[in-house]
Short mmCIF file of C-alpha atoms (C1' of nucleotides) in Angstrom, two decimals:
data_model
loop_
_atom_site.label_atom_id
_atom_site.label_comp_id
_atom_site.label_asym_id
_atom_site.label_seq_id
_atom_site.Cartn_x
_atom_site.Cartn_y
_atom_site.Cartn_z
CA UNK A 15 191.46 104.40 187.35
CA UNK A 16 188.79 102.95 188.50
CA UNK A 17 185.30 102.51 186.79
CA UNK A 18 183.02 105.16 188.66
CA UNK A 19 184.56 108.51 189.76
CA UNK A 20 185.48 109.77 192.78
CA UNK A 21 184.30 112.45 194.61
CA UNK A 22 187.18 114.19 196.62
CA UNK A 23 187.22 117.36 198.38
CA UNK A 24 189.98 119.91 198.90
CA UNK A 25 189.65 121.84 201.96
CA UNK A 26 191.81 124.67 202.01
CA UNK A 27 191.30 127.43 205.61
CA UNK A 28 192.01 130.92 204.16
CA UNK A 29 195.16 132.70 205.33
CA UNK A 30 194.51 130.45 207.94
CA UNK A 31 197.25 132.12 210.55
CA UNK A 32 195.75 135.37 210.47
CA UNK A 33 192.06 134.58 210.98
CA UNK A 34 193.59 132.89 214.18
CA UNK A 35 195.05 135.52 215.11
CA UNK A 36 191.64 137.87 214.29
CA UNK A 37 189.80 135.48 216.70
CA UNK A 38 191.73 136.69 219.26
CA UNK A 39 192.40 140.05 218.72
CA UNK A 40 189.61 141.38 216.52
CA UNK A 41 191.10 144.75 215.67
CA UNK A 42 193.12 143.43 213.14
CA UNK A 43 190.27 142.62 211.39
CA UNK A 44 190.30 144.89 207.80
CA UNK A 45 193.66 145.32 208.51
CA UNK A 46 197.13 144.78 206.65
CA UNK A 47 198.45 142.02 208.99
CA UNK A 48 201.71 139.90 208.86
CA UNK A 49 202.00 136.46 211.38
CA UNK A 50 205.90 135.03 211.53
CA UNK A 51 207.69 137.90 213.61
CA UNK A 52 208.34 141.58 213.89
CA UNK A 53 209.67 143.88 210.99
CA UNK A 54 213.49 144.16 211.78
CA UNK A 55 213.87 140.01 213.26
CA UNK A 56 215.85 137.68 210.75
CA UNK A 57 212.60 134.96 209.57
CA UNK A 58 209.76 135.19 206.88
CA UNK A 59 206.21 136.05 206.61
CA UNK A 60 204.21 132.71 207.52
CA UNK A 61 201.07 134.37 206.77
CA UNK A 62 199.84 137.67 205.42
CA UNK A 63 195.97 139.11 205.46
CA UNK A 64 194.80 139.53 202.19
CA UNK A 65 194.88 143.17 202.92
CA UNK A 66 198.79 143.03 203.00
CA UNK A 67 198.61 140.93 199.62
CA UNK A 68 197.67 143.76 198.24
CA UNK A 69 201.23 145.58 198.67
CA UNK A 70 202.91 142.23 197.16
CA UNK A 71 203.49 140.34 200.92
CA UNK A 72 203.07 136.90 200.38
CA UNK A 73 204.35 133.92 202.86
CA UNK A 74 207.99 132.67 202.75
CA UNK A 75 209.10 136.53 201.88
CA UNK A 76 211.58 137.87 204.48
CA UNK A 77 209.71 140.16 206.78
CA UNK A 78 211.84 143.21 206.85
CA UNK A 79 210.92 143.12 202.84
CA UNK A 80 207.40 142.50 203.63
CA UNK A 81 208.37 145.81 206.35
CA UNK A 82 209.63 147.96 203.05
CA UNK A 83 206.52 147.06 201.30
CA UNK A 84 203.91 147.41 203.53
CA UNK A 85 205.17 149.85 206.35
CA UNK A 86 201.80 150.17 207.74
CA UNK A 87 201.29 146.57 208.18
CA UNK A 88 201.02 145.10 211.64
CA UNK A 89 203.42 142.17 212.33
CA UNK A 90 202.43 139.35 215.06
CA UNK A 91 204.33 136.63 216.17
CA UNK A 92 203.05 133.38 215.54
CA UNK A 93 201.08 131.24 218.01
CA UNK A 94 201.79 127.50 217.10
CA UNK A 95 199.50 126.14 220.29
CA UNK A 96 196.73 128.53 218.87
CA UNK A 97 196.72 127.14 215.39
CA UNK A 98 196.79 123.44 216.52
CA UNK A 99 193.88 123.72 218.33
CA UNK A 100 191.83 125.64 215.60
CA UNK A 101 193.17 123.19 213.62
CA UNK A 102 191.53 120.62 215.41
CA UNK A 103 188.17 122.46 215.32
CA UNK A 104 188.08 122.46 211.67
CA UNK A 105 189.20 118.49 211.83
CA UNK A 106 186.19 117.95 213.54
CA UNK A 107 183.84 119.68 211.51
CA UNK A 108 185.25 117.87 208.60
CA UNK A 109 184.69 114.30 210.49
CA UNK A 110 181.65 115.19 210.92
CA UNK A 111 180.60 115.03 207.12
CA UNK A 112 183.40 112.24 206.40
CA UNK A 113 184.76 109.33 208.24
CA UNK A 114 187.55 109.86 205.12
CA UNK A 115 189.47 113.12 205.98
CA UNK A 116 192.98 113.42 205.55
CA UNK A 117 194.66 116.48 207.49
CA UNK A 118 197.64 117.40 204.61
CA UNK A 119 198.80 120.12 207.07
CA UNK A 120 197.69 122.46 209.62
CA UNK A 121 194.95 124.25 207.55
CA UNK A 122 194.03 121.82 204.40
CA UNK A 123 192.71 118.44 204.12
CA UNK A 124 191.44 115.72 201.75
CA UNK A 125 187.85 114.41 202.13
CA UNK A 126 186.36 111.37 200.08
CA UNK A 127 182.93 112.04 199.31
CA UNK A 128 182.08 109.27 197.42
CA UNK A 129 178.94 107.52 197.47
CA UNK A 130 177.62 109.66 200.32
CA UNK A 131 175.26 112.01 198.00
CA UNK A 132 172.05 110.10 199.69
CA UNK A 133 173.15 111.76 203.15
CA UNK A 134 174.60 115.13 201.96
CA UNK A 135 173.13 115.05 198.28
CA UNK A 136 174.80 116.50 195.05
CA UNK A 137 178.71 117.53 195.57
CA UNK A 138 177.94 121.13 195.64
CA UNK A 139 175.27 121.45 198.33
CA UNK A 140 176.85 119.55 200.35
CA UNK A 141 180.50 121.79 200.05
CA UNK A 142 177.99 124.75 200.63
CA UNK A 143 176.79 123.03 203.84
CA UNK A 144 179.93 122.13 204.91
CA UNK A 145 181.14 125.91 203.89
CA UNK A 146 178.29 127.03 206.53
CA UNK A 147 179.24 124.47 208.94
CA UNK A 148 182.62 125.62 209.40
CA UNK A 149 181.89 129.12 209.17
CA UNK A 150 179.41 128.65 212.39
CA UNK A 151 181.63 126.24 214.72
CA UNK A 152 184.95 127.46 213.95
CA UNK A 153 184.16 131.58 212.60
CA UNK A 154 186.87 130.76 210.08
CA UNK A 155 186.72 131.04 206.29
CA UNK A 156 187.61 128.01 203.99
CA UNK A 157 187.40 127.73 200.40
CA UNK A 158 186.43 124.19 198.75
CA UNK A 159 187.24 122.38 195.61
CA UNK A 160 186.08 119.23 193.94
CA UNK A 161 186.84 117.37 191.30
CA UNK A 162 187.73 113.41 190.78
CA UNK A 163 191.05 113.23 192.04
CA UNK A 164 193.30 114.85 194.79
CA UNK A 165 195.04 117.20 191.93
CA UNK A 166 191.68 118.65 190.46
CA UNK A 167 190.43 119.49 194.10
CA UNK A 168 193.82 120.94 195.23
CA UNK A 169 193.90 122.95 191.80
CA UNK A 170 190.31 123.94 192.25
CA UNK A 171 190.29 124.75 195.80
CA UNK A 172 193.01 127.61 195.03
CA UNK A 173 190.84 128.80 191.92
CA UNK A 174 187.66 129.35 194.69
CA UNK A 175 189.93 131.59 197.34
CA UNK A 176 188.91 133.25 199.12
CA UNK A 177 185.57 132.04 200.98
CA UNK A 178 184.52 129.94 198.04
CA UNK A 179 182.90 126.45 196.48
CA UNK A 180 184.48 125.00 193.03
CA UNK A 181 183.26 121.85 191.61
CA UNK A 182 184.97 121.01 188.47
CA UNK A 183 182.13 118.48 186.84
CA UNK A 184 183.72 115.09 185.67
CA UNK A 185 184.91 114.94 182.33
CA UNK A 186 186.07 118.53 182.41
CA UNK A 187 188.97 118.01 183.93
CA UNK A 188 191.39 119.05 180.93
CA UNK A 189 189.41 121.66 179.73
CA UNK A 190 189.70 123.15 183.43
CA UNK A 191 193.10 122.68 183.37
CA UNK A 192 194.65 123.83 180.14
CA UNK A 193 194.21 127.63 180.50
CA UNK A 194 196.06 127.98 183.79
CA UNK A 195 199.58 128.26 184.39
CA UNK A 196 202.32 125.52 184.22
CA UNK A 197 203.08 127.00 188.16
CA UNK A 198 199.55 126.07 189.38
CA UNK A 199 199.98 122.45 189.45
CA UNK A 200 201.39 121.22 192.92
CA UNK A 201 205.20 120.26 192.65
CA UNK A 202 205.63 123.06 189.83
CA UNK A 203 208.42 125.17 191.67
CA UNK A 204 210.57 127.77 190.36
CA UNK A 205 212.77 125.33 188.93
CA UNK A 206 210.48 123.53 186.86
CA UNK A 207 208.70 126.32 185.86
CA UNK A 208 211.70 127.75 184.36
CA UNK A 209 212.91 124.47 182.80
CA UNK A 210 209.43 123.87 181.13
CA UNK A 211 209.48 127.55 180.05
CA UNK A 212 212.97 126.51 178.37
CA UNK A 213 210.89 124.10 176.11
CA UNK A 214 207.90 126.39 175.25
CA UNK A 215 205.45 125.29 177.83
CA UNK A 216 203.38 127.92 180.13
CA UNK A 217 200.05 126.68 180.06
CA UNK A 218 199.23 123.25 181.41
CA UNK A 219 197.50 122.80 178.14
CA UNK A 220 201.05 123.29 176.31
CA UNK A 221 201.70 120.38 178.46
CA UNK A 222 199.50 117.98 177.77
CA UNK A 223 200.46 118.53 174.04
CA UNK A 224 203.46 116.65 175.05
CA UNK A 225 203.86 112.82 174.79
CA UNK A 226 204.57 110.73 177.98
CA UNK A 227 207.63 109.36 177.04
CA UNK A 228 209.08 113.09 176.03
CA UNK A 229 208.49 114.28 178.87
CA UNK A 230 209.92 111.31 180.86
CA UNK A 231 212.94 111.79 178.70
CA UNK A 232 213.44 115.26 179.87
CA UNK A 233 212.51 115.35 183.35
CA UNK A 234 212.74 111.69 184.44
CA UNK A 235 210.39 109.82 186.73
CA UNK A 236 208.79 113.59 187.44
CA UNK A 237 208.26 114.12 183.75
CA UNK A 238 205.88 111.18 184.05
CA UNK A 239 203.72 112.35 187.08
CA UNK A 240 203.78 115.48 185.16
CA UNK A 241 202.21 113.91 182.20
CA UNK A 242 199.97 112.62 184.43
CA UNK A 243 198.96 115.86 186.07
CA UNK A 244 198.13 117.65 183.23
CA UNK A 245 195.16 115.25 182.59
CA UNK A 246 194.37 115.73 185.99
CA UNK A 247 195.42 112.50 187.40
CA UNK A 248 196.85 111.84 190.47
CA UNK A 249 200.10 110.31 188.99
CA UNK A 250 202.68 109.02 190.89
CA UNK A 251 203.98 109.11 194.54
CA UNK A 252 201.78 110.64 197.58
CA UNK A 253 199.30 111.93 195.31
CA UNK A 254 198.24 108.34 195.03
CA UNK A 255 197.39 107.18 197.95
CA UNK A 256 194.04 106.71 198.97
CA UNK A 257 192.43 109.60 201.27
CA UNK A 258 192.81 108.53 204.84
CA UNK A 259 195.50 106.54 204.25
CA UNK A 260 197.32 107.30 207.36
CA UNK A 261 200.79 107.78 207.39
CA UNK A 262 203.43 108.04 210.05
CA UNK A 263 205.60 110.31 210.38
CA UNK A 264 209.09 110.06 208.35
CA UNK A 265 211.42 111.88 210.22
CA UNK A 266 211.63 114.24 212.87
CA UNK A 267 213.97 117.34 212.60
CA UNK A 268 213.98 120.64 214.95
CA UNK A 269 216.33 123.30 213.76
CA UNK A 270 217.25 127.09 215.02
CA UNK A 271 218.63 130.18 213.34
CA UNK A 272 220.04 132.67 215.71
CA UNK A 273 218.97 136.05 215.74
CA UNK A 274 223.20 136.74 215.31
CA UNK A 275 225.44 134.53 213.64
CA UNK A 276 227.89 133.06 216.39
CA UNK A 277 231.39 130.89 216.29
CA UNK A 278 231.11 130.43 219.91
CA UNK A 279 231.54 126.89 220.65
CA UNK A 280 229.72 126.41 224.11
CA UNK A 281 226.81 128.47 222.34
CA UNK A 282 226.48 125.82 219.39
CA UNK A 283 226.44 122.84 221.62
CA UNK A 284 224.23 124.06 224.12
CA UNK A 285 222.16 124.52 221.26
CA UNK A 286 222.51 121.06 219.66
CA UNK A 287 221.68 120.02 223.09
CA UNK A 288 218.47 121.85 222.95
CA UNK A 289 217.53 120.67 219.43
CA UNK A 290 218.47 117.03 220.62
CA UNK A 291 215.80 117.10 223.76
CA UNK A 292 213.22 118.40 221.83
CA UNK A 293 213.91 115.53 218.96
CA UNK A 294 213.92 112.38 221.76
CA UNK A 295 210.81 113.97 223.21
CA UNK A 296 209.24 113.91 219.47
CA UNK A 297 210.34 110.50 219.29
CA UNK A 298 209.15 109.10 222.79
CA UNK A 299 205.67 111.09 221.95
CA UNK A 300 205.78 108.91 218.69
CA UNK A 301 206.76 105.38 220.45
CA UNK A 302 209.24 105.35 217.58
CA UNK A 303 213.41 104.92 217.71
CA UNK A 304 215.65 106.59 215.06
CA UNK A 305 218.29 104.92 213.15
CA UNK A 306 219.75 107.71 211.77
CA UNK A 307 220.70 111.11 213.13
CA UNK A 308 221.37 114.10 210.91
CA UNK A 309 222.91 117.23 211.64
CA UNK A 310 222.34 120.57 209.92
CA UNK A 311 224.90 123.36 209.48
CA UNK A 312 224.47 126.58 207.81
CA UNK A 313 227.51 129.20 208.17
CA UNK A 314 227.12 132.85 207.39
CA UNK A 315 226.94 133.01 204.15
CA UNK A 316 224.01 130.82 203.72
CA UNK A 317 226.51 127.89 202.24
CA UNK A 318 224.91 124.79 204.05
CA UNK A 319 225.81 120.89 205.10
CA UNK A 320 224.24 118.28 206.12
CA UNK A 321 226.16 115.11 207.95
CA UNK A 322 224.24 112.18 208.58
CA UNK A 323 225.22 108.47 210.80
CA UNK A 324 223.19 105.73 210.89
CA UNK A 325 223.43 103.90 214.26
CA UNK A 326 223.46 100.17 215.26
CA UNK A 327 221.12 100.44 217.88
CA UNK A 328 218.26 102.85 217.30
CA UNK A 329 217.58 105.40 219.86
CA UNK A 330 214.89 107.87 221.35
CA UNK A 331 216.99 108.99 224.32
CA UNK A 332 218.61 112.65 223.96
CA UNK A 333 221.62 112.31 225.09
CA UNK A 334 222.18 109.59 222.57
CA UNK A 335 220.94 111.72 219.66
CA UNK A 336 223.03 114.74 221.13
CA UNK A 337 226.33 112.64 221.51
CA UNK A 338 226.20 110.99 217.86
CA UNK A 339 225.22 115.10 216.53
CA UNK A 340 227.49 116.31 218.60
CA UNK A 341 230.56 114.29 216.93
CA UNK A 342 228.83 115.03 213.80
CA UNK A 343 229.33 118.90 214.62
CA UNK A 344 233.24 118.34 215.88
CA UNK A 345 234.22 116.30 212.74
CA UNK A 346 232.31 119.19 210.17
CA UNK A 347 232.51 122.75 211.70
CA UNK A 348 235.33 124.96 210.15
CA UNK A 349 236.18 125.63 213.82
CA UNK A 350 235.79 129.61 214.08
CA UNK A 351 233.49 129.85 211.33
CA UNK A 352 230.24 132.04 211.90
CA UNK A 353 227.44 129.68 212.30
CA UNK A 354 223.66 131.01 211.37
CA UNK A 355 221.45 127.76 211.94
CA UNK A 356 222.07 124.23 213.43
CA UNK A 357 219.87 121.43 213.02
CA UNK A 358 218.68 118.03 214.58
CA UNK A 359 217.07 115.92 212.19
CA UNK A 360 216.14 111.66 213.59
CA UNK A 361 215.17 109.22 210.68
CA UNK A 362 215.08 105.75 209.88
CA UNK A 363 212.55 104.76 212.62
CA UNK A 364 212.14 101.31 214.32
CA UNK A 365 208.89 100.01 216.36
CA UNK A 366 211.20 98.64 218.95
CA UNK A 367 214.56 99.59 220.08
CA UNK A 368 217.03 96.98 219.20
CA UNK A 369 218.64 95.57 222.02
CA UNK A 370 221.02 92.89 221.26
CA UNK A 371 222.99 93.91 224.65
CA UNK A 372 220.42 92.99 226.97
CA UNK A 373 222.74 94.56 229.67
CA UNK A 374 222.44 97.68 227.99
CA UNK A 375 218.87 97.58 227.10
CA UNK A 376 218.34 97.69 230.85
CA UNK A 377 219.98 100.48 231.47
CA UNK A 378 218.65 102.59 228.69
CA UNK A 379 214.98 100.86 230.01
CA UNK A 380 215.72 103.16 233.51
CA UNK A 381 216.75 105.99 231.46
CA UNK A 382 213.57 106.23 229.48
CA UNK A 383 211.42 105.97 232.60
CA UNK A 384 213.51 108.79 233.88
CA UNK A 385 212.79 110.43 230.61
CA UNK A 386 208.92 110.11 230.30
CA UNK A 387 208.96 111.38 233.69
CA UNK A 388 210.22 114.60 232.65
CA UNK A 389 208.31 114.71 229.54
CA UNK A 390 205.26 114.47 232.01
CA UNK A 391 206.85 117.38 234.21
CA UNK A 392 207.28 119.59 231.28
CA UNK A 393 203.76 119.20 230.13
CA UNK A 394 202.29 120.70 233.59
CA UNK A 395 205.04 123.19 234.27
CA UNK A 396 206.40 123.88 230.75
CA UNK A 397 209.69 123.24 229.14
CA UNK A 398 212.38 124.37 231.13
CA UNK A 399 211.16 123.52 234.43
CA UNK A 400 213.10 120.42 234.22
CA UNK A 401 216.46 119.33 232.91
CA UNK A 402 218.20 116.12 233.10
CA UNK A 403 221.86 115.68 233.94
CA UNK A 404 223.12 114.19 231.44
CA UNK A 405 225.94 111.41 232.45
CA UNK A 406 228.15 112.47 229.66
CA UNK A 407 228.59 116.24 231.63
CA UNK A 408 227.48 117.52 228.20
CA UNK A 409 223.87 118.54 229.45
CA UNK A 410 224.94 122.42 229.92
CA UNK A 411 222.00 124.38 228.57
CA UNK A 412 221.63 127.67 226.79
CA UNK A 413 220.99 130.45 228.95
CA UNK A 414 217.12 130.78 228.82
CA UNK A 415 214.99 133.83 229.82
CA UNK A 416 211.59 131.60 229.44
CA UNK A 417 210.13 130.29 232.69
CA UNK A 418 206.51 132.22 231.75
CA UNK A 419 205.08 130.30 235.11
CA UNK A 420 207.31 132.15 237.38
CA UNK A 421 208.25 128.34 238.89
CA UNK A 422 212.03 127.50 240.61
CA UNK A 423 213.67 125.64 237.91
CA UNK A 424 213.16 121.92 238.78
CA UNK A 425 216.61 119.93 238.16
CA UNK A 426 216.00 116.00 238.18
CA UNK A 427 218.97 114.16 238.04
CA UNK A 428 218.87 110.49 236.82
CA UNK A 429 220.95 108.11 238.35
"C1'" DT B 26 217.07 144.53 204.57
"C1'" DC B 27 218.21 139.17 202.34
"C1'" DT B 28 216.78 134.27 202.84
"C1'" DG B 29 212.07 130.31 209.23
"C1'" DG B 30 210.86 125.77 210.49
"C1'" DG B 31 208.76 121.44 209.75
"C1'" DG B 32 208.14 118.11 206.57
"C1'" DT B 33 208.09 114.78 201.84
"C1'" DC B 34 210.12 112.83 197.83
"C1'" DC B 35 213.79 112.15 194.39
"C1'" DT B 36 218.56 111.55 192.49
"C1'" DA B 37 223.13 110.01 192.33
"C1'" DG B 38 227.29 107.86 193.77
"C1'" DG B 39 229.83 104.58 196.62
"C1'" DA B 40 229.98 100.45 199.56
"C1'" DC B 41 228.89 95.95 199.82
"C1'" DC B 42 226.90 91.49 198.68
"C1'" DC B 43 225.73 87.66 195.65
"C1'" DT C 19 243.36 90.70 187.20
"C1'" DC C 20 241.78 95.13 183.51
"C1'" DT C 21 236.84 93.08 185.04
"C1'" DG C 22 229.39 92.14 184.99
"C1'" DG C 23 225.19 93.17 186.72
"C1'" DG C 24 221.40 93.48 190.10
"C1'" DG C 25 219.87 94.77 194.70
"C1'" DT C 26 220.10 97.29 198.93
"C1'" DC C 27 221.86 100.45 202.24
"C1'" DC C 28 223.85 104.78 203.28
"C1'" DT C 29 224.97 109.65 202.58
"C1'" DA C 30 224.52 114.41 200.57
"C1'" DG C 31 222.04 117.57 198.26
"C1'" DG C 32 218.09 119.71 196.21
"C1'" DA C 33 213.11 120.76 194.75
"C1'" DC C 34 209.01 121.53 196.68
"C1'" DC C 35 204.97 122.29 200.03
"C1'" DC C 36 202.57 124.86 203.89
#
DNA sequence: TCTGGGGTCCTAGGACCC
DNA sequence: TCTGGGGTCCTAGGACCC
């Protein structure tokens, strides 16, 4: 720790999803509102107004319980476009008060506010201006908390929701802390909770009762962040890490679940194909080339796999990524067996494609000009204007009913 | 009426190397 | 020939977050 505290913010956009979707059709204001799909489709709420809340429908429930429980509700799809560029609003608001800001997902982010009280003065004025500030540019509610580290602000941040400022003062941190609930603290699931409940601790102050090495005993490395936490450090892995610490992305994974289960061969390829275009795009958008290419398998009855191979020559071309999942598939799929999601998941990145074959690396050099090129096609006429034949006759696609611009599908074909 | 999609981090075992 | 110990890479699974 250093000698001088910090000051950190936690911005946190209130059921962020849903004032979106207010924005743009205001008569859902007041209203019990759901965002993730209609009330019969196979998925989960992402988002419920906090009039729905009131009936018990939180996010991650599935919606046809959040149907039984609010009838009345009105479900929306989700609009992903729509959120990223709110979400890009409410970046630049927050720039605008910090060159520190840290985006920890689509609606929350870190700012370091140290040392700047001579141009926004104390902590809490200037949360309350920025508070205003967002209200007025972006007509979205946030809530705000402070506190000396990333955990206190986080913590705090849900403590002032909705449409609220929190500034736990420094030095209070454990007193803040020990009344709430062992759940509150990020990284508390269900499991822990349960575990720690097994040894007598529900309050994070029943926690901090606990010695380090106890708890390290009991729950490994994780006991000791959690020792950590309940002083209101930021102990131990991302937590860490300075705000605005940027970070590139880890992996890249896109992943379906079919509105009916299927064992239809051509369907699950054409599908893997799908998932394997929109991963090499990620990459190429990235400028990075995976090592290691995952797939994802989940049957029926929710029982699920994952099979993973790590390549000798990393790759951001689809067809690559589809052929490696695609063997991945063949070698793991009780052949007949109802399928309910597949998944395409690229890891292991590289800066620079490694191209010992020099031969080779010319020819893949042609085949990612041809794929840019399409990537640039796509972005004017939208995804399924264009589709490369793929020289391994494996590029058959799904049937798809989306071609929203009304345009003759496009078909380049590389050679 | 079951259980999305996109991520991060951690653990544990086996292979392999020195 | 009855066997070590550390380090790293790879794979599979799971907890957790929004």
């Amino acid at each position: 720790m250093s000698s001088f505290p910090k000051t950190i913010f936690h911005v946190d956009m209130d059921a962020f999803f849903v004032s979106v979707e207010e924005l743009y059709d205001p008569s859902l204001k007041g209203k019990a509102v759901v965002v993730g799909g209609q009330r019969h489709e196979r998925g989960v709420v992402s988002a419920a107004s906090y009039e729905a809340r009131k009936f018990g429908v939180h996010s991650a429930m599935p919606l046809r319980t959040a149907a039984k429980l609010c009838s009345h509700a009105i479900f929306v799809d989700g609009h992903p476009d729509r959120y990223r560029d709110y979400s890009e609003k409410v970046y630049g608001v927050l720039n605008s008060f910090s060159p520190q800001v840290e985006m920890a997902s689509i609606d929350e982010a870190y700012l370091d506010m140290t040392g700047t009280d001579r141009l926004h003065g104390p902590p809490l004025r200037a949360a309350h201006a920025l508070h205003r500030k967002m209200k007025l540019e972006t007509q979205l509610n946030c809530s705000i908390g402070i506190g000396i580290s990333r955990l206190i602000a986080k913590v705090s941040s849900a403590k002032a929701k909705p449409n609220g400022v929190l500034w736990v003062i420094p030095g209070q941190e454990s007193k803040f802390l020990a009344p709430l609930d062992v759940r509150d603290i990020p990284g508390v699931g269900a499991v822990t909770e349960k575990n720690l409940h097994g040894l007598g601790i529900y309050r994070v102050g029943d926690l901090a009762r606990f010695d380090d090495s106890f708890l390290e005993q009991q729950f490994g490395k994780w006991g000791l962040a959690l020792a950590g936490k309940a002083r209101g450090e930021d102990a131990g892995g991302w937590f860490d890490s300075a705000v605005g610490e940027d970070t590139q992305a880890k992996s890249i994974s896109h992943e379906h679940t079919y509105n009916e289960d299927t064992a239809d061969p051509q369907q699950l390829e054409s599908t893997l194909m799908r998932l394997s275009e929109m991963v090499g795009r990620r990459l190429r958008e990235a400028g990075v080339f995976a090592r290691t290419i995952q797939l994802k398998l989940r049957y029926k009855d929710f029982s699920t796999i994952t099979r993973a191979h790590t390549l000798a020559d990393p790759t951001q071309i689809d067809t690559e990524i589809f052929a490696q999942v695609r063997t991945l598939f063949l070698n793991n799929w009780r052949k007949g067996a109802e399928v309910r999601l597949l998944g395409v998941h690229a890891s292991s990145f590289d800066n620079v494609p490694n191209q010992a074959n020099l031969l080779d690396g010319d020819r893949r050099q042609r085949w990612q000009q041809a794929l840019s090129a399409a990537d640039h096609l796509r972005d004017r006429f939208g995804d399924s204007s264009v589709t490369l034949a793929s020289g391994m006759n494996a590029g058959f696609r799904e049937r798809t009913h989306e071609n929203p611009a009304g345009l003759p599908g496009k078909h380049k074909r590389h050679d």
